[in-house]
């Protein structure tokens, strides 16, 4: 780890193909800033990405990275971190990726509390497949596959996380660069699973949940008397479905990451040249 | 009396059938006798018929036979279930005092030994020990030294304290004495013991042990019969070597966790059975295109769907061979014996890392539930070799950087195998994706790069064919006109079947194939034989199909895989070219 890492070191030389104005630009910049601020460098960082416009993030960043299959980024991240706790692991994807196809993994990743961060670019629509309803789309939001609206309430990912035993829940907005980077940084620094839902507007397919909407609606928790260590307060805020908050909603300061509780001590990459010492004891057990 | 003894204990699931059977099997193995066990069980936890069967001899035993010499029947149903295997010298031990067993009729000429198992157990300290009373009775019938049983009881109950161990020993003595006093038949069994000390283990345990020996440090799985034993074996044990087992929320997660761990540089594995393999299929292609070394173990059971979870079948061969969309270079290895489960697991890890591919380790229920005795040296850990393939570190990574200093993790090497840098390696940072990518791992739809990468990945298989020894094992008469071929766990039964055939004057050449892909070329062997028979535990003959296919004369092929459809003029040219080139030259 070198101290002179700049956030641009995390940029790859691949030009993003996101639509001009897409919220994902801001989300990614914040992630890079947060990683650099926390003293990481590309060679000790592992980014796992999901599928979707959001999932392209691994391509535009420079680090060790894996772009997996739709919805399964979290298990990959858990495997990476368990096998080498010295790595900084960040997982990123979209609302469809994380709360639809990957919803099961989301709940279990939260409760497993491995020390990594999960940044979800929530644009309340499927971007890459060109504008279908996502799990966070509004009940009446008309799309190509839901001409009358999905006709079912959106999932509340922060409530899901809280109910699953989350130790860090935050909400961010990609266009508020400074705050966004700070919030992601807090997630990275958190000892455990740092979950950040980022409002990351899709300028092409979502004309409801726009920059203007979020800018007007969002309330910065720093400007309220919210106490993130107070779970009941966090619960109340999270369940206010007509409110959009920015900041850390909940953090358990006593969180102990799973791999630590499990006693994982270091990288599993180093193995002996032959069977490990004492391996014959494994055979003798069968006497 | 037969040279080998076939013994069984049967009752209801939950009656402690398994552990009692295992105590006896371990006692036999400690007494220097070979053991081969099998289980009859249904897919339920309590209730339902279940049996643990032991075949034992001073010579090696490799299969089950349909003959039972001694049967401990805890329920009347146990007798009916095994009626066909009983013969005139069979002995049935049961508790005639139990209300459900009072009117038991023993079939044929078998000898019935009524032993008040429950009452004697109570005398020894508790009804729960009635199975052990039966074991004592069996010792008397067979002349097996009861001291050998003591050691097993110690091993089984030692954790619970000396008093429990002593009570169990006492219970066994009561069973022994009861038979001695009440029955004066001379059962005339020859339960010879030897000085050999064998180990007794099943296929799943051998796979788990092989994995740890091979340096596997991360295992993620989801419980499923009959693969769960692999996970249970590794739990706790792999931790002693710096590793971890994680029980994932489902198989999709399990294989992706294992993939993540493998990318982080750990030797990683997951194991499952049919329904779980279905779920994992989604990720096969990612493992292959991201060029991640991963061992994926499928312990087959009867399918399709949830099928018969506790019954044997070798029906997933096509699934492991062809599962996944698109085309995926992979290796499929199928151990043919319990000890091979160990060695082929070690080999699977080496293959995975040398060629950076998924390796399917295909086992089956018969192997998973069979415990077999081995000389401990069968698993000589000094023989375990580790080959991690082309791993680069700080010192030699420069050779693999492009002119801009970027690591070429998917370099199109002549042998198809690129360098590998574990995360944390300075200058090694790179992208990996299931999307088609260039040498740097970056997404591409460039038709030339696509072809280059597909070819590169396929070349691994060619390289492996040249470098590895994908051979078969041969038994019987190598000049025989009849050729029998099998794969997986049938080997033992076939070998014994061969001796029976020999006695009847049939000469047979038997080839047992542990490699499904790549596999040995059997063309010569098949052409040399008059009759070729492929033996497998499935309905359609999946292995027979591919073997048959191997020996067919090849059709010529025109393939295109750069992502663009065929065009008319291009096809015309290609066909002309193909026609002008002799068939052998295009292969
Ligand atoms: C198994 C599978 N199903 C469907 C798809 C097609 N697909 C690609 S992206 C996507 C939606 C992604 O939506 P979201 O996660 O919200 O990301 P966004 O594009 O909006 O950033 C879908 C359904 C796929 N790649 N894999
Ligand atoms: S479609 Fe939407 S989410 Fe995708 S790049 Fe364009 S603006 Fe961004």
Coordinates of C-alpha atoms in Angstrom, one line a residue, chain A residues 79-255:
Chain A
X79 CA -15.2 -15.7 -1.6
X80 CA -12.4 -13.2 -2.4
X81 CA -12.4 -11.7 1.0
X82 CA -12.6 -15.0 2.9
X83 CA -9.6 -16.3 0.9
X84 CA -7.6 -13.2 1.4
X85 CA -8.7 -10.8 4.1
X86 CA -5.9 -8.5 3.3
X87 CA -7.6 -7.4 0.2
X88 CA -10.0 -4.4 0.0
X89 CA -13.1 -5.8 -1.5
X90 CA -15.8 -3.7 -3.0
X91 CA -18.9 -5.1 -4.8
X92 CA -21.1 -3.0 -7.1
X93 CA -24.1 -3.5 -9.2
X94 CA -27.6 -2.2 -10.0
X95 CA -31.0 -2.4 -8.3
X96 CA -32.1 -5.1 -10.7
X97 CA -28.9 -7.0 -10.2
X98 CA -28.9 -6.7 -6.4
X99 CA -32.6 -6.7 -5.4
X100 CA -34.1 -8.9 -8.1
X101 CA -32.0 -11.7 -9.4
X102 CA -29.6 -11.3 -6.5
X103 CA -32.0 -10.6 -3.7
X104 CA -31.4 -13.8 -2.0
X105 CA -27.6 -13.3 -2.0
X106 CA -28.2 -9.7 -0.7
X107 CA -30.0 -10.8 2.4
X108 CA -27.4 -13.4 3.2
X109 CA -24.4 -11.2 2.4
X110 CA -25.8 -8.6 4.8
X111 CA -26.3 -11.1 7.7
X112 CA -22.9 -12.7 7.0
X113 CA -21.3 -9.4 7.6
X114 CA -18.0 -10.0 5.7
X115 CA -15.8 -6.9 5.8
X116 CA -16.4 -5.4 2.4
X117 CA -18.5 -2.7 0.8
X118 CA -21.5 -3.0 -1.4
X119 CA -22.4 0.0 -3.6
X120 CA -25.7 -0.3 -5.4
X121 CA -26.4 2.1 -8.2
X122 CA -30.1 2.5 -7.8
X123 CA -31.7 4.1 -10.9
X124 CA -35.1 2.5 -10.3
X125 CA -35.0 0.9 -13.8
X126 CA -33.3 -1.7 -15.9
X127 CA -30.9 0.4 -17.9
X128 CA -28.9 -2.0 -20.0
X129 CA -31.9 -4.0 -21.2
X130 CA -33.4 -0.7 -22.2
X131 CA -36.0 0.4 -19.7
X132 CA -38.0 -2.3 -18.0
X133 CA -39.3 -2.1 -14.4
X134 CA -36.9 -2.8 -11.7
X135 CA -37.6 -3.9 -8.1
X136 CA -37.3 -0.3 -6.9
X137 CA -39.5 1.2 -9.7
X138 CA -42.6 3.0 -8.4
X139 CA -45.9 1.1 -8.4
X140 CA -47.3 3.2 -11.2
X141 CA -44.1 3.7 -13.3
X142 CA -44.9 2.9 -16.9
X143 CA -42.3 0.9 -18.7
X144 CA -42.0 -1.3 -21.8
X145 CA -42.9 -4.4 -19.8
X146 CA -45.3 -2.7 -17.4
X147 CA -47.4 -0.3 -19.5
X148 CA -49.7 0.3 -16.5
X149 CA -46.9 0.3 -14.0
X150 CA -45.6 -2.7 -12.1
X151 CA -48.6 -2.6 -9.9
X152 CA -46.7 -3.8 -6.9
X153 CA -44.9 -1.7 -4.3
X154 CA -41.1 -1.2 -4.7
X155 CA -38.8 -3.2 -2.4
X156 CA -37.2 -1.2 0.3
X157 CA -33.6 -2.4 0.2
X158 CA -32.6 -0.5 3.4
X159 CA -35.4 -2.1 5.3
X160 CA -34.4 -5.5 3.9
X161 CA -30.9 -4.9 5.1
X162 CA -32.0 -3.7 8.5
X163 CA -34.2 -6.7 9.0
X164 CA -31.4 -9.0 7.9
X165 CA -29.1 -7.7 10.6
X166 CA -27.1 -5.1 8.7
X167 CA -24.3 -3.4 10.6
X168 CA -24.0 -0.5 8.1
X169 CA -26.7 1.0 6.0
X170 CA -26.3 4.2 4.1
X171 CA -28.0 6.1 1.3
X172 CA -26.2 8.4 -1.1
X173 CA -26.8 10.4 -4.2
X174 CA -24.3 10.3 -7.1
X175 CA -24.6 13.9 -8.0
X176 CA -23.6 15.2 -4.6
X177 CA -19.9 14.3 -5.2
X178 CA -18.4 15.3 -1.9
X179 CA -21.0 13.7 0.3
X180 CA -21.2 10.7 -1.8
X181 CA -17.5 10.0 -1.7
X182 CA -17.6 10.5 2.1
X183 CA -20.4 8.1 2.6
X184 CA -18.8 5.4 0.5
X185 CA -15.6 6.0 2.4
X186 CA -17.4 5.3 5.7
X187 CA -18.7 2.1 4.2
X188 CA -15.2 1.0 3.2
X189 CA -13.9 1.9 6.7
X190 CA -16.7 0.1 8.5
X191 CA -15.7 -3.2 10.0
X192 CA -18.2 -5.4 8.3
X193 CA -20.6 -5.2 5.4
X194 CA -20.9 -1.6 4.4
X195 CA -24.1 -1.2 2.3
X196 CA -24.7 1.9 0.3
X197 CA -27.7 2.4 -1.9
X198 CA -26.8 5.2 -4.3
X199 CA -29.4 7.2 -6.2
X200 CA -27.7 7.1 -9.6
X201 CA -30.2 8.5 -12.1
X202 CA -30.7 6.9 -15.5
X203 CA -31.1 9.9 -17.9
X204 CA -32.3 7.8 -20.8
X205 CA -35.1 5.6 -19.4
X206 CA -36.3 7.1 -16.2
X207 CA -38.1 10.4 -16.4
X208 CA -39.6 10.2 -13.0
X209 CA -36.7 9.5 -10.6
X210 CA -34.5 12.2 -12.1
X211 CA -31.7 14.4 -10.8
X212 CA -34.3 17.1 -10.2
X213 CA -36.5 14.8 -8.3
X214 CA -33.8 13.6 -6.0
X215 CA -32.2 17.0 -5.5
X216 CA -35.6 18.4 -4.3
X217 CA -36.5 15.3 -2.3
X218 CA -33.3 14.4 -0.6
X219 CA -32.6 15.3 3.0
X220 CA -29.1 15.1 4.3
X221 CA -29.0 13.3 7.6
X222 CA -26.1 15.4 8.7
X223 CA -28.5 18.3 8.8
X224 CA -30.9 16.5 11.1
X225 CA -30.3 15.1 14.6
X226 CA -30.2 11.6 13.3
X227 CA -28.1 9.2 15.4
X228 CA -26.9 6.3 13.2
X229 CA -26.0 4.2 16.2
X230 CA -29.7 4.2 17.3
X231 CA -31.3 1.3 15.6
X232 CA -34.9 2.5 16.4
X233 CA -34.3 5.9 14.8
X234 CA -32.7 4.2 11.8
X235 CA -35.7 1.9 11.5
X236 CA -38.2 4.8 11.6
X237 CA -36.2 6.7 8.9
X238 CA -35.8 3.6 6.7
X239 CA -39.5 2.8 6.9
X240 CA -40.6 6.3 5.8
X241 CA -41.2 5.3 2.2
X242 CA -42.0 8.8 1.0
X243 CA -38.7 10.3 2.2
X244 CA -35.3 10.2 0.5
X245 CA -32.4 10.4 2.9
X246 CA -28.7 10.9 2.3
X247 CA -26.1 9.8 4.8
X248 CA -25.4 6.9 7.2
X249 CA -28.8 5.6 8.4
X250 CA -27.4 2.9 10.7
X251 CA -24.0 1.8 11.9
X252 CA -23.3 -0.8 14.5
X253 CA -19.9 0.4 16.0
X254 CA -19.4 -3.0 17.6
X255 CA -19.6 -4.9 14.4

